[in-house]
Short mmCIF file of C-alpha atoms and ligand atoms in Angstrom, two decimals:
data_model
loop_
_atom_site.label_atom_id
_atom_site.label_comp_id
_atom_site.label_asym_id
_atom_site.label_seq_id
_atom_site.Cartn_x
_atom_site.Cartn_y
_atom_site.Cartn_z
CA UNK A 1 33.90 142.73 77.59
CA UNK A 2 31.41 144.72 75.16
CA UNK A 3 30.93 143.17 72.30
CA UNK A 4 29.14 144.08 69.10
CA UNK A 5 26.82 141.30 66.47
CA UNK A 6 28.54 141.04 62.90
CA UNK A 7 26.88 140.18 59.76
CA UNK A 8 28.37 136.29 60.52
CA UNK A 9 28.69 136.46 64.64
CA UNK A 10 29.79 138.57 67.20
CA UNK A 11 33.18 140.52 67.28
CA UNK A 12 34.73 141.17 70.54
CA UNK A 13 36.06 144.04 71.82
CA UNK A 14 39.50 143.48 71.42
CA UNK A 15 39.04 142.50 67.28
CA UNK A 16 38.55 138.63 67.85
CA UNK A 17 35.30 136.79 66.31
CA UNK A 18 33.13 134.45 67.88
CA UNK A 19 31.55 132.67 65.18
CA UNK A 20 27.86 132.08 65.72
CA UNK A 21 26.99 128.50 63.91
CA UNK A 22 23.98 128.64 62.18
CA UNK A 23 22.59 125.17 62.15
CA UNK A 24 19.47 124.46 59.81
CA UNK A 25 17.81 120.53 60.58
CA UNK A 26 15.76 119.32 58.18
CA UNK A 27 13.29 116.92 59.34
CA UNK A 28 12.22 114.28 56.80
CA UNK A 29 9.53 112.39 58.90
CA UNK A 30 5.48 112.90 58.11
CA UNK A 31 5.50 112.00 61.87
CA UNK A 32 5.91 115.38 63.80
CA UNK A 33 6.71 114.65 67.21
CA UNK A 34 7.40 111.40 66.27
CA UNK A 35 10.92 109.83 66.67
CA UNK A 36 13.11 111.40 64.24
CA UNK A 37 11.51 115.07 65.04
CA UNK A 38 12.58 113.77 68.99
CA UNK A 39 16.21 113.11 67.77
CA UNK A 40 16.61 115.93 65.62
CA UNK A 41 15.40 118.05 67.94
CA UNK A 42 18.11 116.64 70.75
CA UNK A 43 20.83 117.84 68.29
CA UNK A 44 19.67 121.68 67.75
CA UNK A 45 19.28 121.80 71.62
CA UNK A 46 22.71 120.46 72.39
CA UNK A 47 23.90 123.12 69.26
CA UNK A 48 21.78 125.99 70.76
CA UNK A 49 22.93 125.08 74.70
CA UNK A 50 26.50 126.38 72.70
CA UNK A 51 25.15 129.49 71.48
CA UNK A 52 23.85 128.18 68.07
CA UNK A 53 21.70 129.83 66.14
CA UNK A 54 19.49 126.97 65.35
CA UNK A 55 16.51 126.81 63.04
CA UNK A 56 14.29 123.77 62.02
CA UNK A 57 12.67 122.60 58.51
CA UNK A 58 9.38 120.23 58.44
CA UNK A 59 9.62 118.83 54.66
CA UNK A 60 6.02 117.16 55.20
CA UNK A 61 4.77 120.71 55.71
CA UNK A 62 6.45 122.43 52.94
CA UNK A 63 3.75 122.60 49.78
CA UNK A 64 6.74 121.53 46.76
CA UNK A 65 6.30 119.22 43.86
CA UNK A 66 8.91 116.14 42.97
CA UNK A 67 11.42 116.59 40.39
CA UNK A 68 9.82 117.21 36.78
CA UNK A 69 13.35 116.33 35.33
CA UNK A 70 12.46 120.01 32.99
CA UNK A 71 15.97 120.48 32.80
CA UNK A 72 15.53 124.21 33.51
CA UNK A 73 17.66 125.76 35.60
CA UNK A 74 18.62 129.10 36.65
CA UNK A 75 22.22 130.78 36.72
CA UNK A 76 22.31 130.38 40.45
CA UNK A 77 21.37 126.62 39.92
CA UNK A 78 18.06 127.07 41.77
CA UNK A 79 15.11 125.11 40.17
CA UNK A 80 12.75 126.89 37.89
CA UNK A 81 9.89 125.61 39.76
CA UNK A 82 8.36 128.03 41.80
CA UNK A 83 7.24 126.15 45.25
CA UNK A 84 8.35 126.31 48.68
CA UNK A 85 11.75 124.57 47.69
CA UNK A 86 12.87 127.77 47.04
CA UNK A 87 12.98 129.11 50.39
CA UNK A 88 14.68 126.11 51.89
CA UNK A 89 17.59 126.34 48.97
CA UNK A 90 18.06 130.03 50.13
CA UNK A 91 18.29 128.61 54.10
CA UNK A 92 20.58 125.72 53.43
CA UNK A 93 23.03 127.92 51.23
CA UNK A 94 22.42 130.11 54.50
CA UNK A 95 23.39 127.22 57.15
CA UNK A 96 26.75 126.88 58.72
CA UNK A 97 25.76 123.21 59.29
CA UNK A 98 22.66 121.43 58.50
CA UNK A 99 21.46 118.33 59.98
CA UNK A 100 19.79 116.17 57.77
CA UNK A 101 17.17 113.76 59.81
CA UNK A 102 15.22 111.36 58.16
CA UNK A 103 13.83 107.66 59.30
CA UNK A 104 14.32 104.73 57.38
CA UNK A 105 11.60 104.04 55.22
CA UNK A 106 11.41 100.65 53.11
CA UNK A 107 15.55 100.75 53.53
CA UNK A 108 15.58 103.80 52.62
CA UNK A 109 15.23 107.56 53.45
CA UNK A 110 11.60 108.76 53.93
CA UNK A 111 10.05 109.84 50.38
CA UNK A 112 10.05 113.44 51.60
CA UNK A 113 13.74 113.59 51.96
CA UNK A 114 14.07 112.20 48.75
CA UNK A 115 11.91 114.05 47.19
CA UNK A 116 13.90 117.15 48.59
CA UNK A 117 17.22 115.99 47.60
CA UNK A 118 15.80 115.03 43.71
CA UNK A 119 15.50 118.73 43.63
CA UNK A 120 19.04 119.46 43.93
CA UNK A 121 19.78 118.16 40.63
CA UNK A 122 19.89 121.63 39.04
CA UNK A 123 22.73 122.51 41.43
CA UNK A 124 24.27 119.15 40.97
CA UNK A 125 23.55 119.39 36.68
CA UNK A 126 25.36 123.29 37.41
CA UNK A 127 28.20 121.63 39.44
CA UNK A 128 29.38 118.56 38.04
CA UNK A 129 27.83 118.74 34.58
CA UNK A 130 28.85 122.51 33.51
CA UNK A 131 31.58 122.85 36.35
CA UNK A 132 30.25 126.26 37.44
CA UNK A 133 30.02 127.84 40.74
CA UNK A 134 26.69 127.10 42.34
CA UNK A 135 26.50 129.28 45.08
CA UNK A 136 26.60 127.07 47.74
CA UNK A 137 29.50 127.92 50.03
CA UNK A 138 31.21 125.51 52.60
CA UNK A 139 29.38 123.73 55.06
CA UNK A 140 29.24 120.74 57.37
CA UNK A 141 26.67 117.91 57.31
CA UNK A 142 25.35 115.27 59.52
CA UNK A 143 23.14 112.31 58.88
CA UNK A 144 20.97 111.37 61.53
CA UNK A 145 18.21 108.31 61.39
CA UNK A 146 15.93 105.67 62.83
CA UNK A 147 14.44 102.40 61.79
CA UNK A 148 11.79 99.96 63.32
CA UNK A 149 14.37 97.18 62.68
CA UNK A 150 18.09 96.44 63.60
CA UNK A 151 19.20 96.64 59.93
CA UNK A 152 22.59 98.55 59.70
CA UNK A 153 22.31 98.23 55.65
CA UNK A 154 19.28 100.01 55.66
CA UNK A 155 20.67 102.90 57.26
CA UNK A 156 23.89 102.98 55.42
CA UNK A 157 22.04 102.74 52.02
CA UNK A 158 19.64 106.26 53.33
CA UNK A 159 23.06 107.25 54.26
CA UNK A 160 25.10 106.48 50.67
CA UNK A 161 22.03 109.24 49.39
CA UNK A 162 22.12 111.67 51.91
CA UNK A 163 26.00 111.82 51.31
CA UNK A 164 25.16 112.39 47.83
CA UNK A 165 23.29 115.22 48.24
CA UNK A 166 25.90 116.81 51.28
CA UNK A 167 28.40 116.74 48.23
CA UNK A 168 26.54 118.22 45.66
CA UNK A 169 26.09 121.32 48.41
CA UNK A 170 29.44 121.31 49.01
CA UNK A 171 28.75 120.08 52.33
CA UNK A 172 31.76 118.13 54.41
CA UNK A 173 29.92 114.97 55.99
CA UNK A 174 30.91 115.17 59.44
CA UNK A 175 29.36 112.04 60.62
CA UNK A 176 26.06 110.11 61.78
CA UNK A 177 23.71 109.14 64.46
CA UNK A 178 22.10 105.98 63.86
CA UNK A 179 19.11 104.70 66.44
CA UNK A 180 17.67 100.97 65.66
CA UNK A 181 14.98 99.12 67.50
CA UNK A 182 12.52 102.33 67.31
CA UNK A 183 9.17 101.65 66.06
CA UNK A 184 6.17 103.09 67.61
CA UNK A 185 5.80 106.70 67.73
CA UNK A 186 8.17 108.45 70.77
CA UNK A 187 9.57 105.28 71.50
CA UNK A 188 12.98 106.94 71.01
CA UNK A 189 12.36 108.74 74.89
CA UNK A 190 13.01 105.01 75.80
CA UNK A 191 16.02 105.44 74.08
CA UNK A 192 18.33 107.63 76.43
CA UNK A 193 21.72 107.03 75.11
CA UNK A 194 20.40 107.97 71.60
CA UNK A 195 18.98 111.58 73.12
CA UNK A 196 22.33 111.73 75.10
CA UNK A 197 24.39 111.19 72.02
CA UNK A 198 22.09 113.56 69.91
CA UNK A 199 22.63 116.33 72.60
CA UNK A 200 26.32 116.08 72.46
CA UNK A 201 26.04 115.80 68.63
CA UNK A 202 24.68 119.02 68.64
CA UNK A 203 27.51 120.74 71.14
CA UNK A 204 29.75 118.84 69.17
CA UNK A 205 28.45 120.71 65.96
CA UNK A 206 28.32 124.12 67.69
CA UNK A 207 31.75 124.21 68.70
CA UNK A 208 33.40 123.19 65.23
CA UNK A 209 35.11 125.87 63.58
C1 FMN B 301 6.29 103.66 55.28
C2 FMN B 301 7.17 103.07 56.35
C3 FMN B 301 8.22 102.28 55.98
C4 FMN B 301 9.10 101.78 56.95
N1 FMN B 301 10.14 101.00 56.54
C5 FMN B 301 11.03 100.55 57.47
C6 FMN B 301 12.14 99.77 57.06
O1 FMN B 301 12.36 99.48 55.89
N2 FMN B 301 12.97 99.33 58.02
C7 FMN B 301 12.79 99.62 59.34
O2 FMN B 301 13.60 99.21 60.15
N3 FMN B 301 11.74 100.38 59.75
C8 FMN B 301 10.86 100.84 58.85
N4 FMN B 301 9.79 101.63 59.24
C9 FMN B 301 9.67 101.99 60.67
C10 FMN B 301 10.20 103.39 60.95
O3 FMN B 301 11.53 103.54 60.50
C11 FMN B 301 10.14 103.66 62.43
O4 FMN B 301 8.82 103.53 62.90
C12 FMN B 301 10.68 105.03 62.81
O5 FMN B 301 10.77 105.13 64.20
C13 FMN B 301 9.76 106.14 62.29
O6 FMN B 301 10.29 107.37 62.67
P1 FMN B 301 9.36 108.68 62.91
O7 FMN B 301 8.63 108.45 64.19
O8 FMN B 301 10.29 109.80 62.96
O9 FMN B 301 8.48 108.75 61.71
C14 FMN B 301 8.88 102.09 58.31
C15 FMN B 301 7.78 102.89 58.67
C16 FMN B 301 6.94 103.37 57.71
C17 FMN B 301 5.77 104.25 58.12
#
């Protein structure tokens, strides 16, 4: 059947749309290669085996500065300061579904990741504080994490943020992956069932309408 690319997917020939999910990850870990860049990059294969159009974000080689708490902020809720942030707000308000990956770090998310989501708070000072529209349309969200230890608190307290920022986005939390018991660098390809569930995470992702 010939089929022609939209702006948003590609429409069939007889008027139907097959939506083309575009799925941004965001990977939170200095460590590239490392375990959560193994993980994260399990679920954008499993979304791309579906026909996802997938696309991944290194925070730890972005060049972007902490939140100054200036209080500036622009009518389309962007931060006023100029850094590499600004590309990665116009690719998340872009993404059909992001995947948010970050280990735990001191029970927490990785300082990058946090760093990131501190620089939402113009969208989330534009959303909740001035109830305007910030531009950021529906999405879905995952969480996806490991940790050294067996510690399910740690990774529900990186989660409780994470969630924070998916709603400030207006991004529906779809759900987590959660791998313990990973420490030294790779040790996740020990670790089958975790790439296995990653994988089908990503199908999973791809295939929600
Ligand atoms: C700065 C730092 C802090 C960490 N804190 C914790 C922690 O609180 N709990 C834990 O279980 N593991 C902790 N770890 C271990 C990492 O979560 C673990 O090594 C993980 O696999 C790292 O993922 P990566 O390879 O993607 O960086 C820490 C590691 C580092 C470097």
């Amino acid at each position: 059947m010939p089929c022609v690319r939209s702006s948003k997917g590609v429409l069939r020939a007889n008027g139907g749309e097959l939506l083309i999910m575009k799925v941004l990850g965001i990977n939170g870990s200095p460590r590239i290669g490392g375990n959560t860049d193994i993980l994260l990059d399990k679920v954008l294969e499993g979304a791309g085996s579906k026909g996802a159009e997938i696309e991944k974000v290194i925070l730890n080689k972005l060049k972007f500065s902490p939140c100054q708490e200036c209080e500036g902020i622009g009518d389309d809720g962007e931060c006023v300061i100029h850094d590499d942030m600004h590309e990665l707000y116009k690719k998340i308000k872009d993404a059909d579904i992001l995947v948010l990956a970050s280990p735990v770090f001191f029970g927490s998310l990785s300082a990058q990741t946090k760093m990131m989501i501190d620089r939402f708070q113009c969208v989330w000072h534009l959303k909740y504080m001035l109830s305007k529209d910030t531009g950021y349309r529906k999405k879905k969200a995952v969480f996806i994490s490991v940790e050294g230890s067996k510690r399910n608190d740690f990774f529900e307290n990186a989660k409780s943020i994470a969630k924070n920022l998916f709603a400030t986005i207006n991004a529906d939390y779809q759900g987590e992956l959660f791998c313990s018991g990973v420490g030294e660098k790779a040790g996740i390809l020990n670790h089958p069932s975790c790439l296995k569930k990653a994988f089908e995470l990503g199908v999973k992702l791809a295939l929600s309408k």
